[in-house]
mmCIF file of C-alpha atoms and ligand atoms in Angstrom:
data_model
loop_
_atom_site.group_PDB
_atom_site.id
_atom_site.type_symbol
_atom_site.label_atom_id
_atom_site.label_comp_id
_atom_site.label_asym_id
_atom_site.label_seq_id
_atom_site.Cartn_x
_atom_site.Cartn_y
_atom_site.Cartn_z
ATOM 1 C CA MET A 1 -56.675 24.303 -47.910
ATOM 2 C CA LEU A 2 -52.888 24.274 -48.429
ATOM 3 C CA ALA A 3 -50.593 27.089 -49.041
ATOM 4 C CA THR A 4 -47.727 25.414 -50.598
ATOM 5 C CA GLY A 5 -45.764 28.251 -52.151
ATOM 6 C CA TYR A 6 -44.656 31.848 -52.044
ATOM 7 C CA LYS A 7 -44.911 34.713 -54.471
ATOM 8 C CA ARG A 8 -43.213 37.929 -54.819
ATOM 9 C CA VAL A 9 -44.721 41.242 -54.342
ATOM 10 C CA SER A 10 -44.964 43.383 -57.515
ATOM 11 C CA LYS A 11 -45.936 46.866 -58.657
ATOM 12 C CA LYS A 12 -49.451 45.741 -58.969
ATOM 13 C CA ARG A 13 -49.586 43.928 -55.790
ATOM 14 C CA PRO A 14 -47.147 45.728 -53.377
ATOM 15 C CA CYS A 15 -46.189 44.473 -49.980
ATOM 16 C CA CYS A 16 -49.234 45.171 -47.604
ATOM 17 C CA VAL A 17 -46.958 45.753 -44.800
ATOM 18 C CA CYS A 18 -44.452 48.286 -46.175
ATOM 19 C CA GLY A 19 -46.204 49.032 -49.540
ATOM 20 C CA LYS A 20 -43.136 48.591 -51.627
ATOM 21 C CA PRO A 21 -43.189 46.517 -54.936
ATOM 22 C CA ASP A 22 -39.942 44.679 -54.243
ATOM 23 C CA TRP A 23 -38.102 42.265 -52.061
ATOM 24 C CA CYS A 24 -41.259 41.095 -49.896
ATOM 25 C CA SER A 25 -43.333 38.197 -50.591
ATOM 26 C CA THR A 26 -46.366 36.481 -49.656
ATOM 27 C CA THR A 27 -47.895 32.994 -49.560
ATOM 28 C CA VAL A 28 -49.842 32.240 -52.838
ATOM 29 C CA THR A 29 -53.173 32.622 -50.768
ATOM 30 C CA GLU A 30 -52.006 36.009 -49.384
ATOM 31 C CA THR A 31 -52.569 34.971 -45.878
ATOM 32 C CA ILE A 32 -49.016 35.520 -44.688
ATOM 33 C CA SER A 33 -46.772 38.360 -45.567
ATOM 34 C CA PHE A 34 -42.870 38.181 -45.402
ATOM 35 C CA CYS A 35 -41.756 41.824 -45.161
ATOM 36 C CA ALA A 36 -38.122 42.496 -45.937
ATOM 37 C CA ARG A 37 -38.356 45.951 -44.366
ATOM 38 C CA SER A 38 -40.454 45.896 -41.245
ATOM 39 C CA THR A 39 -40.693 43.876 -38.272
ATOM 40 C CA LEU A 40 -42.729 46.224 -36.338
ATOM 41 C CA ASN A 41 -45.624 44.462 -34.739
ATOM 42 C CA SER A 42 -44.758 41.339 -36.808
ATOM 43 C CA ASP A 43 -45.966 37.866 -35.414
ATOM 44 C CA ARG A 44 -42.601 36.335 -35.927
ATOM 45 C CA VAL A 45 -39.195 37.439 -37.085
ATOM 46 C CA SER A 46 -37.282 35.092 -39.622
ATOM 47 C CA ARG A 47 -33.716 34.172 -39.092
ATOM 48 C CA TYR A 48 -32.661 36.769 -41.687
ATOM 49 C CA GLY A 49 -34.706 39.588 -40.059
ATOM 50 C CA TRP A 50 -37.768 39.256 -42.120
ATOM 51 C CA GLY A 51 -41.070 40.307 -40.512
ATOM 52 C CA VAL A 52 -43.551 37.600 -40.684
ATOM 53 C CA PHE A 53 -47.201 38.834 -40.652
ATOM 54 C CA TYR A 54 -50.439 36.648 -40.474
ATOM 55 C CA HIS A 55 -53.324 38.232 -41.965
ATOM 56 C CA ASP A 56 -56.138 36.098 -40.576
ATOM 57 C CA ALA A 57 -56.880 34.061 -37.599
ATOM 58 C CA SER A 58 -56.657 30.759 -39.665
ATOM 59 C CA ARG A 59 -52.992 30.081 -39.185
ATOM 60 C CA SER A 60 -53.518 26.400 -39.070
ATOM 61 C CA ASP A 61 -54.224 26.842 -42.737
ATOM 62 C CA PHE A 62 -50.725 26.727 -43.824
ATOM 63 C CA SER A 63 -48.443 23.500 -44.036
ATOM 64 C CA PHE A 64 -45.509 24.419 -45.996
ATOM 65 C CA ASP A 65 -42.111 23.766 -44.535
ATOM 66 C CA PHE A 66 -42.130 26.649 -42.138
ATOM 67 C CA LYS A 67 -39.665 25.384 -39.607
ATOM 68 C CA ARG A 68 -36.851 25.092 -42.092
ATOM 69 C CA ASN A 69 -36.563 28.824 -42.432
ATOM 70 C CA PHE A 70 -38.128 30.247 -39.413
ATOM 71 C CA LYS A 71 -37.362 29.967 -35.852
ATOM 72 C CA GLN A 72 -40.161 28.730 -33.663
ATOM 73 C CA LEU A 73 -41.407 31.202 -31.598
ATOM 74 C CA PRO A 74 -44.450 31.327 -29.275
ATOM 75 C CA LYS A 75 -47.737 31.097 -31.102
ATOM 76 C CA THR A 76 -49.694 33.868 -29.663
ATOM 77 C CA LYS A 77 -49.721 37.097 -31.515
ATOM 78 C CA LYS A 78 -47.279 39.857 -30.229
ATOM 79 C CA SER A 79 -46.183 37.524 -27.511
ATOM 80 C CA LYS A 80 -42.534 38.336 -28.270
ATOM 81 C CA VAL A 81 -41.876 41.127 -25.750
ATOM 82 C CA SER A 82 -38.784 43.132 -26.303
ATOM 83 C CA HIS A 83 -36.584 43.330 -23.328
ATOM 84 C CA GLU A 84 -35.752 46.728 -21.806
ATOM 85 C CA MET A 85 -33.386 48.782 -23.773
ATOM 86 C CA ALA A 86 -30.140 50.064 -21.939
ATOM 87 C CA PRO A 87 -29.949 53.665 -21.144
ATOM 88 C CA LEU A 88 -29.551 55.991 -24.017
ATOM 89 C CA ALA A 89 -25.912 57.084 -23.230
ATOM 90 C CA ILE A 90 -24.895 53.452 -23.061
ATOM 91 C CA ARG A 91 -26.439 52.506 -26.356
ATOM 92 C CA ASP A 92 -24.806 55.526 -27.985
ATOM 93 C CA LYS A 93 -21.468 54.533 -26.629
ATOM 94 C CA VAL A 94 -21.612 50.872 -27.929
ATOM 95 C CA TYR A 95 -22.927 51.945 -31.445
ATOM 96 C CA ARG A 96 -20.117 54.740 -31.710
ATOM 97 C CA LYS A 97 -17.381 52.450 -30.704
ATOM 98 C CA LEU A 98 -18.951 49.782 -33.147
ATOM 99 C CA ILE A 99 -18.706 52.158 -36.075
ATOM 100 C CA GLU A 100 -15.298 53.597 -34.917
ATOM 101 C CA LEU A 101 -13.918 49.886 -34.979
ATOM 102 C CA SER A 102 -15.606 48.892 -38.219
ATOM 103 C CA PRO A 103 -16.078 52.198 -40.177
ATOM 104 C CA ALA A 104 -17.640 52.561 -43.587
ATOM 105 C CA THR A 105 -14.275 53.319 -45.032
ATOM 106 C CA SER A 106 -13.247 49.872 -44.257
ATOM 107 C CA ASN A 107 -15.433 48.484 -47.194
ATOM 108 C CA HIS A 108 -15.244 50.282 -50.488
ATOM 109 C CA VAL A 109 -18.621 48.885 -51.488
ATOM 110 C CA ILE A 110 -20.374 50.882 -48.756
ATOM 111 C CA VAL A 111 -18.404 54.127 -49.817
ATOM 112 C CA LYS A 112 -18.134 53.920 -53.329
ATOM 113 C CA GLY A 113 -20.524 51.109 -54.535
ATOM 114 C CA ARG A 114 -23.907 51.318 -56.242
ATOM 115 C CA GLY A 115 -26.352 52.977 -53.633
ATOM 116 C CA GLY A 116 -23.365 53.794 -51.523
ATOM 117 C CA LEU A 117 -22.496 56.984 -49.622
ATOM 118 C CA LEU A 118 -20.664 58.880 -52.253
ATOM 119 C CA GLU A 119 -23.341 58.165 -54.914
ATOM 120 C CA ARG A 120 -25.742 59.848 -52.532
ATOM 121 C CA GLY A 121 -23.711 62.831 -52.100
ATOM 122 C CA ILE A 122 -23.012 62.016 -48.388
ATOM 123 C CA LEU A 123 -19.391 63.202 -47.553
ATOM 124 C CA ASP A 124 -19.503 62.770 -43.847
ATOM 125 C CA PHE A 125 -19.082 59.102 -43.029
ATOM 126 C CA SER A 126 -19.042 59.478 -39.336
ATOM 127 C CA HIS A 127 -22.369 57.838 -38.783
ATOM 128 C CA TYR A 128 -22.000 54.849 -41.082
ATOM 129 C CA GLY A 129 -20.226 51.629 -40.393
ATOM 130 C CA ASN A 130 -19.331 48.240 -41.898
ATOM 131 C CA LEU A 131 -21.258 45.309 -40.572
ATOM 132 C CA PRO A 132 -19.118 42.196 -41.256
ATOM 133 C CA ARG A 133 -20.767 39.945 -43.551
ATOM 134 C CA LEU A 134 -19.330 36.670 -42.030
ATOM 135 C CA ILE A 135 -20.286 35.335 -38.627
ATOM 136 C CA ASN A 136 -16.480 34.810 -37.797
ATOM 137 C CA GLU A 137 -15.629 38.418 -38.533
ATOM 138 C CA ARG A 138 -18.487 39.573 -36.389
ATOM 139 C CA ARG A 139 -17.137 37.512 -33.601
ATOM 140 C CA VAL A 140 -13.799 38.954 -33.805
ATOM 141 C CA LEU A 141 -15.257 42.547 -33.848
ATOM 142 C CA VAL A 142 -17.403 41.906 -30.914
ATOM 143 C CA GLU A 143 -14.169 40.665 -29.045
ATOM 144 C CA ARG A 144 -12.508 44.012 -29.807
ATOM 145 C CA LEU A 145 -15.582 46.029 -28.898
ATOM 146 C CA VAL A 146 -15.703 44.239 -25.466
ATOM 147 C CA GLU A 147 -12.138 44.793 -24.872
ATOM 148 C CA GLU A 148 -12.157 48.565 -25.867
ATOM 149 C CA LEU A 149 -15.332 49.270 -23.929
ATOM 150 C CA GLY A 150 -14.046 47.390 -20.960
ATOM 151 C CA LYS A 151 -11.164 49.702 -20.653
ATOM 152 C CA GLU A 152 -13.870 52.377 -20.329
ATOM 153 C CA GLY A 153 -15.737 50.487 -17.666
ATOM 154 C CA LEU A 154 -18.612 49.278 -19.968
ATOM 155 C CA ARG A 155 -19.162 45.512 -19.337
ATOM 156 C CA SER A 156 -22.826 44.817 -19.934
ATOM 157 C CA PHE A 157 -24.293 44.727 -23.258
ATOM 158 C CA GLU A 158 -27.648 43.916 -21.955
ATOM 159 C CA GLY A 159 -30.626 46.007 -23.691
ATOM 160 C CA ILE A 160 -28.473 46.911 -26.590
ATOM 161 C CA PRO A 161 -30.543 46.028 -29.725
ATOM 162 C CA GLY A 162 -28.414 43.728 -32.077
ATOM 163 C CA PHE A 163 -26.418 42.274 -29.197
ATOM 164 C CA TRP A 164 -27.448 38.994 -27.415
ATOM 165 C CA ARG A 165 -25.887 35.944 -25.728
ATOM 166 C CA ASP A 166 -25.757 32.611 -26.750
ATOM 167 C CA THR A 167 -26.199 29.443 -24.756
ATOM 168 C CA ARG A 168 -22.621 29.486 -23.738
ATOM 169 C CA ARG A 169 -23.108 33.238 -22.669
ATOM 170 C CA ARG A 170 -20.895 34.403 -25.385
ATOM 171 C CA LEU A 171 -21.629 37.749 -26.692
ATOM 172 C CA ARG A 172 -23.084 37.859 -30.270
ATOM 173 C CA LEU A 173 -23.954 40.393 -32.800
ATOM 174 C CA TRP A 174 -26.853 40.188 -34.993
ATOM 175 C CA SER A 175 -27.512 37.089 -36.910
ATOM 176 C CA GLU A 176 -26.110 33.496 -36.581
ATOM 177 C CA GLN A 177 -25.806 33.387 -40.183
ATOM 178 C CA ASP A 178 -23.180 34.566 -42.850
ATOM 179 C CA ALA A 179 -24.780 37.105 -45.080
ATOM 180 C CA PHE A 180 -24.468 37.244 -48.915
ATOM 181 C CA ASP A 181 -24.260 41.006 -49.179
ATOM 182 C CA ASP A 182 -22.027 43.623 -47.872
ATOM 183 C CA LEU A 183 -23.842 45.407 -44.935
ATOM 184 C CA MET A 184 -23.817 49.161 -44.280
ATOM 185 C CA LEU A 185 -24.569 50.189 -40.764
ATOM 186 C CA ILE A 186 -26.580 53.348 -40.554
ATOM 187 C CA ALA A 187 -26.753 55.155 -37.215
ATOM 188 C CA PHE A 188 -30.180 56.748 -36.213
ATOM 189 C CA VAL A 189 -29.548 59.702 -34.129
ATOM 190 C CA GLY A 190 -31.859 61.267 -31.619
ATOM 191 C CA PRO A 191 -32.418 65.176 -31.066
ATOM 192 C CA ASP A 192 -29.821 64.978 -28.455
ATOM 193 C CA ASP A 193 -27.161 63.716 -30.996
ATOM 194 C CA LEU A 194 -27.049 60.314 -29.267
ATOM 195 C CA ILE A 195 -27.298 57.225 -31.462
ATOM 196 C CA ARG A 196 -30.700 55.574 -30.746
ATOM 197 C CA ALA A 197 -30.275 52.448 -32.959
ATOM 198 C CA CYS A 198 -28.658 51.339 -36.307
ATOM 199 C CA GLN A 199 -30.137 50.153 -39.540
ATOM 200 C CA ILE A 200 -28.429 47.598 -41.879
ATOM 201 C CA ARG A 201 -28.477 48.179 -45.622
ATOM 202 C CA PHE A 202 -28.008 45.183 -47.840
ATOM 203 C CA MET A 203 -25.681 46.469 -50.303
ATOM 204 C CA ARG A 204 -26.374 44.171 -53.390
ATOM 205 C CA TYR A 205 -27.527 46.082 -56.197
ATOM 206 C CA ILE A 206 -30.377 44.800 -58.324
ATOM 207 C CA PRO A 207 -31.833 46.751 -61.320
ATOM 208 C CA ASN A 208 -35.071 48.431 -60.429
ATOM 209 C CA LYS A 209 -35.295 47.313 -56.960
ATOM 210 C CA SER A 210 -34.830 49.815 -54.071
ATOM 211 C CA GLY A 211 -32.453 49.102 -51.160
ATOM 212 C CA ARG A 212 -33.328 46.610 -48.515
ATOM 213 C CA TYR A 213 -33.080 47.765 -44.995
ATOM 214 C CA VAL A 214 -33.586 46.109 -41.687
ATOM 215 C CA TRP A 215 -32.963 47.192 -37.962
ATOM 216 C CA LEU A 216 -29.876 45.921 -36.167
ATOM 217 C CA SER A 217 -31.856 43.983 -33.795
ATOM 218 C CA SER A 218 -31.714 40.989 -31.380
ATOM 219 C CA LEU A 219 -35.445 40.850 -30.752
ATOM 220 C CA LYS A 220 -35.789 37.338 -31.922
ATOM 221 C CA GLU A 221 -33.034 35.969 -29.466
ATOM 222 C CA LYS A 222 -33.646 35.151 -25.900
ATOM 223 C CA ASP A 223 -33.011 38.221 -23.751
ATOM 224 C CA GLY A 224 -32.429 40.315 -26.823
ATOM 225 C CA CYS A 225 -34.477 43.461 -27.661
ATOM 226 C CA GLY A 226 -35.536 45.566 -30.725
ATOM 227 C CA PRO A 227 -34.905 49.255 -31.221
ATOM 228 C CA GLY A 228 -38.507 50.205 -31.952
ATOM 229 C CA ALA A 229 -38.599 52.751 -34.779
ATOM 230 C CA PRO A 230 -36.761 55.917 -33.908
ATOM 231 C CA LEU A 231 -36.546 58.993 -35.902
ATOM 232 C CA HIS A 232 -33.441 60.063 -37.312
ATOM 233 C CA HIS A 233 -32.371 63.702 -36.747
ATOM 234 C CA ALA A 234 -29.823 64.552 -39.500
ATOM 235 C CA ASN A 235 -28.133 67.564 -37.829
ATOM 236 C CA PRO A 236 -29.500 67.853 -34.215
ATOM 237 C CA CYS A 237 -27.311 70.942 -33.586
ATOM 238 C CA SER A 238 -29.099 73.025 -36.285
ATOM 239 C CA ARG A 239 -31.997 73.987 -34.114
ATOM 240 C CA SER A 240 -32.372 77.537 -35.412
ATOM 241 C CA ALA A 241 -33.760 76.152 -38.928
ATOM 242 C CA LYS A 242 -37.140 77.652 -39.661
ATOM 243 C CA SER A 243 -38.897 74.615 -40.871
ATOM 244 C CA ILE A 244 -38.873 70.861 -40.299
ATOM 245 C CA LEU A 245 -38.499 68.542 -43.317
ATOM 246 C CA VAL A 246 -39.338 64.928 -43.097
ATOM 247 C CA THR A 247 -38.253 62.372 -45.444
ATOM 248 C CA GLU A 248 -38.035 58.532 -45.528
ATOM 249 C CA GLY A 249 -34.818 57.072 -44.303
ATOM 250 C CA ALA A 250 -31.744 58.229 -42.725
ATOM 251 C CA LEU A 251 -29.578 58.063 -45.909
ATOM 252 C CA LYS A 252 -32.176 60.389 -47.767
ATOM 253 C CA ALA A 253 -32.298 62.665 -44.618
ATOM 254 C CA ALA A 254 -28.341 63.049 -44.845
ATOM 255 C CA THR A 255 -28.462 64.050 -48.553
ATOM 256 C CA ALA A 256 -31.343 66.390 -47.916
ATOM 257 C CA GLN A 257 -29.658 68.067 -44.958
ATOM 258 C CA ARG A 258 -26.508 68.730 -46.787
ATOM 259 C CA LEU A 259 -28.215 70.306 -49.825
ATOM 260 C CA LEU A 260 -31.057 71.980 -47.950
ATOM 261 C CA PRO A 261 -28.981 73.407 -44.949
ATOM 262 C CA ASP A 262 -31.759 75.836 -44.017
ATOM 263 C CA ARG A 263 -33.982 73.065 -42.942
ATOM 264 C CA TYR A 264 -34.007 70.774 -39.874
ATOM 265 C CA VAL A 265 -34.277 67.361 -41.700
ATOM 266 C CA VAL A 266 -35.499 64.232 -40.028
ATOM 267 C CA GLY A 267 -35.800 60.698 -41.482
ATOM 268 C CA ASN A 268 -38.208 58.112 -40.451
ATOM 269 C CA SER A 269 -37.679 54.365 -41.097
ATOM 270 C CA GLY A 270 -40.937 54.059 -43.108
ATOM 271 C CA VAL A 271 -43.703 56.324 -44.163
ATOM 272 C CA ALA A 272 -45.935 55.113 -41.390
ATOM 273 C CA THR A 273 -43.663 55.180 -38.420
ATOM 274 C CA SER A 274 -42.487 57.787 -35.917
ATOM 275 C CA HIS A 275 -45.468 60.007 -36.550
ATOM 276 C CA ARG A 276 -45.581 61.195 -33.046
ATOM 277 C CA GLU A 277 -42.016 62.205 -32.824
ATOM 278 C CA ILE A 278 -42.362 64.102 -36.131
ATOM 279 C CA ILE A 279 -45.354 66.003 -34.979
ATOM 280 C CA GLU A 280 -43.582 66.980 -31.632
ATOM 281 C CA THR A 281 -40.385 67.956 -33.494
ATOM 282 C CA ALA A 282 -42.346 70.186 -35.782
ATOM 283 C CA ARG A 283 -44.654 71.627 -33.219
ATOM 284 C CA ARG A 284 -45.044 75.556 -33.717
ATOM 285 C CA LYS A 285 -42.979 75.340 -36.944
ATOM 286 C CA PRO A 286 -43.694 74.780 -40.578
ATOM 287 C CA LEU A 287 -43.621 71.243 -41.694
ATOM 288 C CA GLU A 288 -42.546 70.079 -45.062
ATOM 289 C CA ILE A 289 -43.319 66.398 -45.895
ATOM 290 C CA ALA A 290 -40.930 64.900 -48.752
ATOM 291 C CA PHE A 291 -41.810 61.235 -48.736
ATOM 292 C CA ASP A 292 -41.144 59.350 -52.148
ATOM 293 C CA ASN A 293 -42.796 60.829 -54.924
ATOM 294 C CA ASP A 294 -45.228 58.025 -55.254
ATOM 295 C CA SER A 295 -47.760 59.249 -52.627
ATOM 296 C CA PHE A 296 -49.796 60.253 -55.801
ATOM 297 C CA THR A 297 -50.008 56.738 -57.031
ATOM 298 C CA ASN A 298 -49.212 54.342 -54.010
ATOM 299 C CA PRO A 299 -52.100 54.067 -51.744
ATOM 300 C CA HIS A 300 -50.002 52.905 -48.855
ATOM 301 C CA VAL A 301 -48.034 56.104 -48.965
ATOM 302 C CA ALA A 302 -50.978 58.238 -49.529
ATOM 303 C CA ARG A 303 -52.632 56.660 -46.504
ATOM 304 C CA ALA A 304 -49.457 57.201 -44.373
ATOM 305 C CA LEU A 305 -49.060 60.709 -45.398
ATOM 306 C CA ALA A 306 -52.738 61.657 -44.776
ATOM 307 C CA ALA A 307 -52.608 60.032 -41.268
ATOM 308 C CA LEU A 308 -49.578 62.331 -40.577
ATOM 309 C CA LEU A 309 -51.480 65.349 -41.772
ATOM 310 C CA ARG A 310 -54.300 64.326 -39.551
ATOM 311 C CA SER A 311 -52.184 63.996 -36.412
ATOM 312 C CA ARG A 312 -50.639 67.364 -37.336
ATOM 313 C CA SER A 313 -54.090 69.233 -37.446
ATOM 314 C CA ALA A 314 -54.917 67.625 -34.011
ATOM 315 C CA ASP A 315 -51.605 68.892 -32.593
ATOM 316 C CA GLN A 316 -52.323 72.381 -34.089
ATOM 317 C CA ARG A 317 -55.571 72.375 -32.371
ATOM 318 C CA SER A 318 -54.212 71.157 -29.060
ATOM 319 C CA PHE A 319 -51.254 73.473 -29.106
ATOM 320 C CA ALA A 320 -52.890 76.474 -30.920
ATOM 321 C CA TYR A 321 -50.599 77.244 -33.698
ATOM 322 C CA ASP A 322 -51.144 77.357 -37.481
ATOM 323 C CA ASP A 323 -47.728 77.004 -39.040
ATOM 324 C CA ALA A 324 -48.145 75.674 -42.606
ATOM 325 C CA VAL A 325 -47.930 72.086 -43.790
ATOM 326 C CA THR A 326 -46.745 71.635 -47.158
ATOM 327 C CA ILE A 327 -45.880 68.446 -49.434
ATOM 328 C CA LEU A 328 -42.907 68.652 -51.631
ATOM 329 C CA SER A 329 -43.131 67.408 -54.967
ATOM 330 C CA TRP A 330 -40.896 67.161 -57.963
ATOM 331 C CA ASP A 331 -40.679 65.468 -61.590
ATOM 332 C CA ARG A 332 -42.818 62.392 -61.059
ATOM 333 C CA ARG A 333 -40.217 60.219 -62.817
ATOM 334 C CA VAL A 334 -37.809 60.584 -59.883
ATOM 335 C CA LYS A 335 -38.800 58.871 -56.816
ATOM 336 C CA GLY A 336 -36.748 59.991 -53.936
ATOM 337 C CA LEU A 337 -36.053 63.496 -52.585
ATOM 338 C CA ASP A 338 -32.312 62.688 -52.504
ATOM 339 C CA GLU A 339 -32.155 61.951 -56.143
ATOM 340 C CA ALA A 340 -34.228 64.992 -57.139
ATOM 341 C CA LEU A 341 -31.790 67.267 -55.133
ATOM 342 C CA LEU A 342 -28.610 65.614 -56.489
ATOM 343 C CA ALA A 343 -30.188 66.115 -59.939
ATOM 344 C CA SER A 344 -30.971 69.781 -59.125
ATOM 345 C CA LEU A 345 -34.724 69.267 -59.967
ATOM 346 C CA LYS A 346 -37.085 72.121 -59.012
ATOM 347 C CA LEU A 347 -39.152 71.274 -55.967
ATOM 348 C CA SER A 348 -42.696 72.625 -55.522
ATOM 349 C CA SER A 349 -44.566 73.079 -52.349
ATOM 350 C CA LEU A 350 -48.177 71.920 -52.521
ATOM 351 C CA THR A 351 -50.912 72.786 -50.119
ATOM 352 C CA VAL A 352 -52.927 69.792 -48.657
ATOM 353 C CA ALA A 353 -55.805 70.532 -50.961
ATOM 354 C CA GLU A 354 -53.431 70.638 -54.007
ATOM 355 C CA TRP A 355 -51.904 67.380 -52.900
ATOM 356 C CA LEU A 356 -55.271 65.777 -52.777
ATOM 357 C CA LYS A 357 -56.283 66.995 -56.130
ATOM 358 C CA GLY A 358 -53.283 65.311 -57.683
ATOM 359 C CA LEU A 359 -53.932 61.808 -56.192
ATOM 360 C CA THR A 360 -55.123 58.737 -58.205
ATOM 361 C CA PRO A 361 -58.827 57.948 -57.203
ATOM 362 C CA GLU A 362 -57.758 54.899 -55.191
ATOM 363 C CA CYS A 363 -55.051 57.030 -53.279
ATOM 364 C CA ARG A 364 -57.668 59.898 -52.678
ATOM 365 C CA GLU A 365 -59.990 57.437 -51.279
ATOM 366 C CA GLN A 366 -57.268 56.220 -48.795
ATOM 367 C CA ALA A 367 -56.234 59.802 -47.986
ATOM 368 C CA ASN A 368 -59.874 60.948 -47.463
ATOM 369 C CA ARG A 369 -60.529 57.874 -45.108
ATOM 370 C CA GLN A 370 -57.719 59.192 -42.962
ATOM 371 C CA LEU A 371 -58.425 62.785 -43.063
ATOM 372 C CA PHE A 372 -62.124 62.548 -42.762
ATOM 373 C CA PRO A 373 -63.000 59.498 -40.897
ATOM 374 C CA GLY A 374 -66.567 58.336 -40.236
HETATM 375 ZN ZN1 LIG B 401 -42.747 44.610 -47.151
#
């Protein structure tokens, strides 16, 4: 059996890794997925940061020109072990300096472009940078970074996701290739206000496609490491907030935090990620879930949301509290919470039972399987 081509994912056949209908692709036989958004637990990572996932054990089935696009990595599944990350304070220092030396404001596409910061109602740019598109520009930036941080006594970049050393021991940042798009750097901040990791948003606008995000990672390089999938805390200082609101992505979280200042807003990097951290953050507090409005029709989102609900009930039992969980909903034609808020749409809070009632049969089956296993 030969798999000779690729096909793009679509609304009908969304990516089985991230659940989205665009950017990602599979082989025609659907035995291998190439996810543009997630490398978590992938079998390989491509040169451009795509996660490559094999769906069955018959990986000798494919014979297309794999080596041309993808680095040869060890064949055993999950054998690519991430090296240990540097201490939090060091990571924070490096990423803050990186953003300071190459701020979002140095690239108008990131600030004013389609899908940029201003369009999202984000007015504080301090957590956003401009990752140079060209390898030579990144090299210059790294030299400045080394010089500046050297003055502060920081000399090792070991364990900082995104950084690695080439065979001549030169410090490198991210990919060995020039990128076609402008690249926004998005800081993921922890509850202690320290930057854990950065995501990259490819700024090219393509109608009817959502943005493409990858982690700033050097997992695929020798001695490099990946950031895992940390949870972003939009305003860690606002601990007095009564309820915790979770949405997908740091940018949506920033918009939501600005427009819903009475909430403590967190953003995960995908509907299925950081569940434990969300549960811990929301312990003994009301939890509002505001993933994209397609949880009613997208089985992947419905399943992830139900898994989160299940972890929350388990936590409620273990820690004896009964604060409410609600699912936020708005006009179904609008996808993200950020768009809904910017358009001043009315938000409604659904109970779990109300949410289940609104799901398509396929989504309800997925949700029920999570909520009532066995
Ligand atoms: Zn995908």
